[in-house]
Short mmCIF file of C-alpha atoms in Angstrom, two decimals:
data_model
loop_
_atom_site.label_atom_id
_atom_site.label_comp_id
_atom_site.label_asym_id
_atom_site.label_seq_id
_atom_site.Cartn_x
_atom_site.Cartn_y
_atom_site.Cartn_z
CA UNK A 206 -12.56 -22.78 -3.40
CA UNK A 207 -15.27 -20.22 -2.60
CA UNK A 208 -18.38 -21.43 -4.37
CA UNK A 209 -21.14 -20.64 -1.92
CA UNK A 210 -24.22 -19.35 -3.71
CA UNK A 211 -24.98 -16.46 -1.33
CA UNK A 212 -21.88 -15.64 0.76
CA UNK A 213 -23.49 -12.51 2.20
CA UNK A 214 -27.00 -10.99 2.44
CA UNK A 215 -28.44 -9.99 -0.92
CA UNK A 216 -30.91 -7.23 -1.64
CA UNK A 217 -34.41 -8.70 -1.64
CA UNK A 218 -35.51 -8.98 -5.28
CA UNK A 219 -38.46 -10.80 -6.81
CA UNK A 220 -36.71 -12.98 -9.39
CA UNK A 221 -39.96 -13.98 -11.07
CA UNK A 222 -40.86 -10.32 -11.57
CA UNK A 223 -37.44 -9.54 -13.00
CA UNK A 224 -37.67 -12.41 -15.50
CA UNK A 225 -41.19 -11.43 -16.55
CA UNK A 226 -40.24 -7.78 -17.12
CA UNK A 227 -37.07 -8.78 -18.98
CA UNK A 228 -39.18 -10.93 -21.29
CA UNK A 229 -41.56 -8.01 -21.81
CA UNK A 230 -38.57 -5.82 -22.66
CA UNK A 231 -37.37 -8.26 -25.31
CA UNK A 232 -40.81 -8.18 -26.91
CA UNK A 233 -40.65 -4.38 -26.86
CA UNK A 234 -37.32 -4.61 -28.71
CA UNK A 235 -38.80 -6.95 -31.34
CA UNK A 236 -42.32 -8.36 -31.18
CA UNK A 237 -41.20 -11.53 -32.99
CA UNK A 238 -38.47 -12.38 -30.46
CA UNK A 239 -40.19 -15.40 -28.87
CA UNK A 240 -41.10 -16.88 -32.26
CA UNK A 241 -37.40 -17.26 -33.14
CA UNK A 242 -35.22 -20.33 -32.47
CA UNK A 243 -32.89 -20.11 -29.46
CA UNK A 244 -29.80 -19.42 -31.60
CA UNK A 245 -31.44 -16.42 -33.27
CA UNK A 246 -32.64 -15.09 -29.90
CA UNK A 247 -29.11 -15.31 -28.52
CA UNK A 248 -27.66 -13.53 -31.55
CA UNK A 249 -30.22 -10.75 -31.16
CA UNK A 250 -29.34 -10.28 -27.50
CA UNK A 251 -25.62 -10.14 -28.24
CA UNK A 252 -25.86 -7.74 -31.19
CA UNK A 253 -28.74 -5.48 -30.19
CA UNK A 254 -28.62 -2.04 -31.84
CA UNK A 255 -29.10 1.23 -29.98
CA UNK A 256 -32.79 1.54 -30.81
CA UNK A 257 -33.59 -1.96 -29.55
CA UNK A 258 -31.41 -1.40 -26.46
CA UNK A 259 -33.26 1.83 -25.63
CA UNK A 260 -36.61 0.06 -25.99
CA UNK A 261 -35.41 -2.65 -23.62
CA UNK A 262 -34.14 -0.18 -21.05
CA UNK A 263 -37.28 1.96 -21.21
CA UNK A 264 -39.39 -1.12 -20.46
CA UNK A 265 -37.12 -2.12 -17.57
CA UNK A 266 -37.25 1.37 -16.06
CA UNK A 267 -41.04 1.38 -16.22
CA UNK A 268 -41.56 -2.21 -15.04
CA UNK A 269 -39.04 -2.26 -12.19
CA UNK A 270 -38.93 1.34 -10.98
CA UNK A 271 -42.13 2.88 -12.34
CA UNK A 272 -40.14 5.44 -14.34
CA UNK A 273 -41.79 6.34 -17.63
CA UNK A 274 -39.79 8.16 -20.27
CA UNK A 275 -39.24 8.62 -23.99
CA UNK A 276 -36.58 6.69 -25.89
CA UNK A 277 -34.28 9.71 -26.09
CA UNK A 278 -34.43 10.16 -22.31
CA UNK A 279 -33.41 6.60 -21.44
CA UNK A 280 -29.62 7.02 -21.37
CA UNK A 281 -29.69 10.13 -19.16
CA UNK A 282 -32.16 8.62 -16.68
CA UNK A 283 -30.27 5.31 -16.46
CA UNK A 284 -26.96 7.13 -15.97
CA UNK A 285 -28.30 9.27 -13.11
CA UNK A 286 -29.91 6.46 -11.11
CA UNK A 287 -28.55 5.88 -7.58
CA UNK A 288 -26.44 2.76 -7.11
CA UNK A 289 -29.08 1.20 -4.84
CA UNK A 290 -31.46 0.90 -7.82
CA UNK A 291 -28.99 -0.52 -10.33
CA UNK A 292 -28.88 -4.12 -9.07
CA UNK A 293 -32.40 -5.17 -10.18
CA UNK A 294 -32.01 -3.23 -13.42
CA UNK A 295 -28.66 -4.86 -14.21
CA UNK A 296 -30.12 -8.28 -13.39
CA UNK A 297 -33.01 -7.78 -15.80
CA UNK A 298 -30.68 -6.22 -18.37
CA UNK A 299 -28.45 -9.31 -18.20
CA UNK A 300 -31.37 -11.53 -19.25
CA UNK A 301 -31.84 -9.31 -22.30
CA UNK A 302 -28.16 -9.19 -23.35
CA UNK A 303 -26.33 -12.25 -21.95
CA UNK A 304 -25.31 -15.34 -23.91
CA UNK A 305 -24.86 -19.03 -23.23
CA UNK A 306 -25.86 -21.21 -20.31
CA UNK A 307 -25.06 -18.50 -17.74
CA UNK A 308 -26.33 -15.45 -19.68
CA UNK A 309 -22.83 -14.04 -19.35
CA UNK A 310 -22.25 -10.47 -20.50
CA UNK A 311 -18.84 -8.82 -20.81
CA UNK A 312 -18.72 -5.15 -19.79
CA UNK A 313 -16.02 -4.26 -22.31
CA UNK A 314 -16.04 -2.27 -25.54
CA UNK A 315 -15.68 -4.24 -28.75
CA UNK A 316 -14.94 -3.33 -32.33
CA UNK A 317 -17.86 -2.41 -34.56
CA UNK A 318 -19.61 -5.53 -35.79
CA UNK A 319 -18.09 -7.71 -33.07
CA UNK A 320 -19.86 -9.40 -30.17
CA UNK A 321 -18.95 -12.01 -27.59
CA UNK A 322 -20.36 -14.64 -29.95
CA UNK A 323 -17.42 -13.98 -32.27
CA UNK A 324 -15.06 -15.52 -29.69
CA UNK A 325 -15.53 -19.17 -28.80
CA UNK A 326 -13.15 -19.33 -25.83
CA UNK A 327 -11.88 -16.84 -23.28
CA UNK A 328 -8.47 -17.19 -24.93
CA UNK A 329 -9.87 -16.15 -28.33
CA UNK A 330 -11.20 -12.91 -26.85
CA UNK A 331 -8.22 -12.20 -24.62
CA UNK A 332 -5.60 -12.78 -27.33
CA UNK A 333 -7.55 -10.57 -29.75
CA UNK A 334 -7.63 -7.83 -27.09
CA UNK A 335 -3.87 -8.27 -26.55
CA UNK A 336 -3.23 -7.71 -30.27
CA UNK A 337 -5.42 -4.60 -30.21
CA UNK A 338 -3.60 -3.17 -27.18
CA UNK A 339 -0.19 -3.89 -28.67
CA UNK A 340 -1.15 -2.15 -31.91
CA UNK A 341 -2.50 0.85 -29.99
CA UNK A 342 0.70 1.09 -27.93
CA UNK A 343 2.88 0.99 -31.05
CA UNK A 344 0.85 3.79 -32.63
CA UNK A 345 0.89 5.88 -29.44
CA UNK A 346 4.53 5.29 -28.50
CA UNK A 347 6.95 5.08 -31.47
CA UNK A 348 9.67 3.36 -29.40
CA UNK A 349 7.35 0.78 -27.83
CA UNK A 350 9.03 -2.63 -28.02
CA UNK A 351 6.04 -4.81 -27.18
CA UNK A 352 5.60 -7.65 -24.69
CA UNK A 353 4.79 -11.31 -25.09
CA UNK A 354 1.22 -12.47 -24.62
CA UNK A 355 0.22 -13.70 -21.19
CA UNK A 356 -3.28 -14.26 -19.86
CA UNK A 357 -5.41 -11.29 -18.88
CA UNK A 358 -3.03 -8.39 -18.24
CA UNK A 359 -5.91 -6.12 -17.21
CA UNK A 360 -9.02 -7.41 -15.39
CA UNK A 361 -12.37 -7.38 -17.18
CA UNK A 362 -15.81 -6.88 -15.68
CA UNK A 363 -18.68 -9.22 -16.45
CA UNK A 364 -22.17 -10.17 -15.29
CA UNK A 365 -23.69 -13.62 -15.21
CA UNK A 366 -26.16 -15.91 -13.49
CA UNK A 367 -24.81 -18.39 -10.94
CA UNK A 368 -27.47 -20.90 -9.88
CA UNK A 369 -30.11 -18.45 -11.17
CA UNK A 370 -28.64 -15.69 -8.97
CA UNK A 371 -27.35 -12.45 -10.50
CA UNK A 372 -23.61 -11.85 -9.95
CA UNK A 373 -21.10 -9.24 -10.94
CA UNK A 374 -17.77 -10.80 -11.86
CA UNK A 375 -14.15 -9.82 -12.36
CA UNK A 376 -12.12 -11.93 -14.79
CA UNK A 377 -8.37 -11.81 -14.28
CA UNK A 378 -5.18 -13.83 -14.38
CA UNK A 379 -3.27 -15.22 -11.41
CA UNK A 380 -0.29 -12.97 -12.17
CA UNK A 381 -2.49 -9.88 -12.40
CA UNK A 382 -4.30 -10.82 -9.20
CA UNK A 383 -1.00 -11.20 -7.36
CA UNK A 384 0.32 -7.87 -8.63
CA UNK A 385 -2.94 -6.12 -7.71
CA UNK A 386 -2.59 -7.42 -4.15
CA UNK A 387 1.10 -6.45 -4.11
CA UNK A 388 0.25 -2.96 -5.40
CA UNK A 389 -2.41 -2.43 -2.72
CA UNK A 390 -0.03 -3.39 0.10
CA UNK A 391 2.78 -1.32 -1.40
CA UNK A 392 0.64 1.78 -1.85
CA UNK A 393 -0.39 1.58 1.80
CA UNK A 394 3.29 1.45 2.75
CA UNK A 395 4.13 4.43 0.53
CA UNK A 396 1.39 6.41 2.30
CA UNK A 397 3.23 5.69 5.57
CA UNK A 398 6.74 6.32 4.26
CA UNK A 399 5.88 9.65 2.62
CA UNK A 400 2.51 10.98 3.86
CA UNK A 401 0.77 13.01 1.16
CA UNK A 402 -2.54 14.27 -0.12
CA UNK A 403 -4.01 16.03 -3.14
CA UNK A 404 -5.24 19.59 -2.73
CA UNK A 405 -7.13 21.91 -5.08
CA UNK A 406 -4.97 23.75 -7.57
CA UNK A 407 -5.69 27.32 -8.63
CA UNK A 408 -7.61 26.22 -11.73
CA UNK A 409 -9.48 23.21 -10.37
CA UNK A 410 -13.13 23.23 -11.47
CA UNK A 411 -12.80 26.15 -13.88
CA UNK A 412 -14.99 25.87 -16.99
CA UNK A 413 -13.20 25.26 -20.28
CA UNK A 414 -14.25 23.92 -23.71
CA UNK A 415 -17.56 22.46 -22.60
CA UNK A 416 -16.04 20.84 -19.51
CA UNK A 417 -14.11 21.64 -16.36
CA UNK A 418 -10.40 21.67 -15.60
CA UNK A 419 -9.05 19.01 -13.25
CA UNK A 420 -6.21 20.68 -11.38
CA UNK A 421 -5.20 18.84 -8.20
CA UNK A 422 -1.78 19.41 -6.66
CA UNK A 423 0.24 16.82 -4.76
CA UNK A 424 1.26 17.94 -1.29
CA UNK A 425 3.92 15.73 0.35
CA UNK A 426 5.23 18.31 2.79
CA UNK A 427 8.22 19.17 0.64
CA UNK A 428 9.00 15.59 -0.42
CA UNK A 429 7.07 15.67 -3.71
CA UNK A 430 10.21 14.86 -5.73
CA UNK A 431 11.14 11.93 -3.52
CA UNK A 432 7.58 10.59 -3.72
CA UNK A 433 7.57 10.87 -7.50
CA UNK A 434 10.85 8.97 -7.75
CA UNK A 435 9.62 6.23 -5.40
CA UNK A 436 6.40 5.86 -7.38
CA UNK A 437 8.30 5.54 -10.65
CA UNK A 438 10.51 2.81 -9.23
CA UNK A 439 7.46 1.10 -7.73
CA UNK A 440 5.66 1.12 -11.07
CA UNK A 441 8.69 -0.45 -12.76
CA UNK A 442 8.88 -3.13 -10.06
CA UNK A 443 5.26 -4.09 -10.63
CA UNK A 444 5.64 -4.28 -14.40
CA UNK A 445 8.70 -6.52 -14.11
CA UNK A 446 7.16 -8.72 -11.44
CA UNK A 447 4.02 -9.21 -13.52
CA UNK A 448 6.11 -10.53 -16.42
CA UNK A 449 8.07 -12.84 -14.11
CA UNK A 450 4.96 -14.19 -12.38
CA UNK A 451 3.19 -14.63 -15.72
CA UNK A 452 6.05 -16.77 -16.98
CA UNK A 453 6.10 -18.78 -13.74
CA UNK A 454 2.35 -19.44 -13.78
CA UNK A 455 2.53 -20.25 -17.49
CA UNK A 456 4.29 -23.47 -16.47
CA UNK A 457 1.54 -24.41 -13.98
CA UNK A 458 -1.40 -26.74 -14.70
CA UNK A 459 -4.63 -25.05 -15.86
CA UNK A 460 -6.61 -23.85 -12.83
CA UNK A 461 -9.45 -21.51 -11.89
CA UNK A 462 -9.68 -19.86 -8.47
CA UNK A 463 -12.68 -17.95 -7.18
CA UNK A 464 -12.94 -15.29 -4.52
CA UNK A 465 -16.14 -13.62 -3.34
CA UNK A 466 -16.28 -9.94 -2.42
CA UNK A 467 -18.84 -8.00 -0.41
CA UNK A 468 -19.10 -4.67 -2.22
CA UNK A 469 -22.14 -2.54 -1.37
CA UNK A 470 -24.13 -5.75 -0.71
CA UNK A 471 -23.87 -6.65 -4.40
CA UNK A 472 -22.88 -10.27 -5.14
CA UNK A 473 -19.44 -10.16 -6.78
CA UNK A 474 -17.17 -13.06 -7.65
CA UNK A 475 -13.58 -12.99 -8.91
CA UNK A 476 -12.61 -15.66 -11.45
CA UNK A 477 -8.82 -16.01 -11.46
CA UNK A 478 -7.24 -18.02 -14.28
CA UNK A 479 -3.75 -19.48 -13.87
CA UNK A 480 -2.59 -19.05 -17.48
CA UNK A 481 -3.46 -18.97 -21.19
CA UNK A 482 -3.96 -22.74 -21.33
CA UNK A 483 -6.78 -22.33 -18.83
CA UNK A 484 -8.46 -19.73 -21.03
CA UNK A 485 -8.32 -22.10 -24.01
CA UNK A 486 -10.40 -24.66 -22.09
CA UNK A 487 -13.25 -22.30 -21.16
CA UNK A 488 -15.96 -21.37 -23.65
CA UNK A 489 -18.04 -18.23 -23.16
CA UNK A 490 -21.30 -20.05 -23.85
CA UNK A 491 -20.45 -22.75 -21.27
CA UNK A 492 -18.52 -20.58 -18.85
CA UNK A 493 -19.37 -22.09 -15.44
CA UNK A 494 -19.57 -25.69 -16.60
CA UNK A 495 -16.14 -25.38 -18.26
CA UNK A 496 -14.67 -23.71 -15.17
CA UNK A 497 -15.93 -26.40 -12.83
CA UNK A 498 -13.39 -29.21 -13.56
CA UNK A 499 -10.54 -26.67 -13.32
CA UNK A 500 -11.52 -25.28 -9.91
CA UNK A 501 -8.75 -25.12 -7.28
CA UNK A 502 -8.70 -23.97 -3.66
CA UNK A 503 -7.92 -20.26 -3.34
CA UNK A 504 -6.39 -20.90 0.08
CA UNK A 505 -3.51 -22.75 -1.59
CA UNK A 506 -2.34 -19.38 -2.93
CA UNK A 507 -2.05 -17.68 0.45
CA UNK A 508 1.53 -18.60 1.34
CA UNK A 509 2.93 -17.68 -2.07
CA UNK A 510 0.99 -14.41 -2.13
CA UNK A 511 2.19 -13.39 1.34
CA UNK A 512 5.78 -14.12 0.32
CA UNK A 513 5.38 -11.89 -2.71
CA UNK A 514 3.91 -9.07 -0.62
CA UNK A 515 6.70 -9.37 1.96
CA UNK A 516 9.35 -9.25 -0.77
CA UNK A 517 7.72 -6.24 -2.43
CA UNK A 518 7.34 -4.21 0.76
CA UNK A 519 10.94 -4.97 1.71
CA UNK A 520 12.02 -3.75 -1.74
CA UNK A 521 9.98 -0.57 -1.26
CA UNK A 522 11.54 0.12 2.15
CA UNK A 523 15.06 -0.30 0.76
CA UNK A 524 14.35 1.97 -2.20
CA UNK A 525 12.79 4.59 0.04
CA UNK A 526 15.93 4.63 2.18
CA UNK A 527 18.10 4.93 -0.94
CA UNK A 528 16.05 7.84 -2.26
CA UNK A 529 16.05 9.70 1.07
CA UNK A 530 19.83 9.33 1.29
CA UNK A 531 20.74 10.10 -2.32
CA UNK A 532 17.91 12.08 -3.93
CA UNK A 533 18.98 15.46 -5.32
CA UNK A 534 15.95 17.81 -5.44
CA UNK A 535 17.85 20.25 -7.70
CA UNK A 536 17.86 17.69 -10.53
CA UNK A 537 14.36 17.75 -11.96
CA UNK A 538 13.40 15.63 -14.94
CA UNK A 539 11.44 17.61 -17.51
CA UNK A 540 7.86 16.41 -17.97
CA UNK A 541 5.31 17.52 -20.52
CA UNK A 542 2.59 19.52 -18.79
CA UNK A 543 -0.89 18.17 -19.48
CA UNK A 544 -4.22 19.92 -19.27
CA UNK A 545 -7.02 17.61 -18.14
CA UNK A 546 -10.60 18.58 -19.01
CA UNK A 547 -13.46 16.62 -17.47
CA UNK A 548 -17.08 16.52 -18.61
CA UNK A 549 -19.64 17.96 -16.16
CA UNK A 550 -20.86 14.40 -15.44
CA UNK A 551 -17.32 13.14 -14.69
CA UNK A 552 -16.65 16.08 -12.39
CA UNK A 553 -19.91 15.42 -10.57
CA UNK A 554 -18.97 11.76 -10.15
CA UNK A 555 -15.60 12.74 -8.66
CA UNK A 556 -17.28 15.07 -6.19
CA UNK A 557 -19.66 12.28 -5.11
CA UNK A 558 -16.84 9.78 -4.47
#
């Protein structure tokens, strides 16, 4: 179990200054904030409207970075800040928006009128999100048959305080974590089996309807069809394996595994939950203290994970051989052509990456 408080060097930040400026920002949002009981303060942080949020962010920009601006400039300035300046801002922002013992904040969109306080446990939130996704899929795809609920199909991003230290966090299930690791290893193998790259298409970057066209062409040295077929099979393998692993782990005892990552010197911890029963035992407002008795050693997963990766890469190799021997490039499946338009900001972000 990786639970060290500072597993790698952190950017030097004056915590006392951050707390003081965050408190000043909350007063800027509502001058009566510190006269309220704790429950009302927490509700305000979780349900802050856009005007209050802009007042908070304007105060944080001024106090931490010396950037003064009007309320209507806040979003643009915050969006354009370099990554190196976001850590102290996100830390202070967490104090103004987080809930519970750990000031946890979930970086996910919610329905109008909903906040994290509307969901007592992680299961309550995750199952509600599952119902929303299933409904959206049925509306988008008329022949969608649906899948059973299993814990955390898609990872969520969060922020929280761990021993008074700011952390980014990824919340995911054990099955999803395994499949993500399998996918990474498999994609690397596909790159070796069929080398490829994306090159600019004729219309890439052209202005259209207030944005820019995204037109990148796949170049696999004449094996584009074979690559497409292999990717389709690979996607199907991952979907099936996720369901099988989810069912397997559903029979396991509740457990939480943690894994620390060193990404751009920002403290980041993965919280990996074995199944839905685990989620039912963890409350948002008592996140770390509820996780603690369920903690298990991440190293105990290594052997099983390596077996899964070995099986998946062997499957990929066999399917690649089958495709190379039997693929008929004259049989092309019709696909609906899509036009992708990116906003200027999105195009700029892609060019920076």
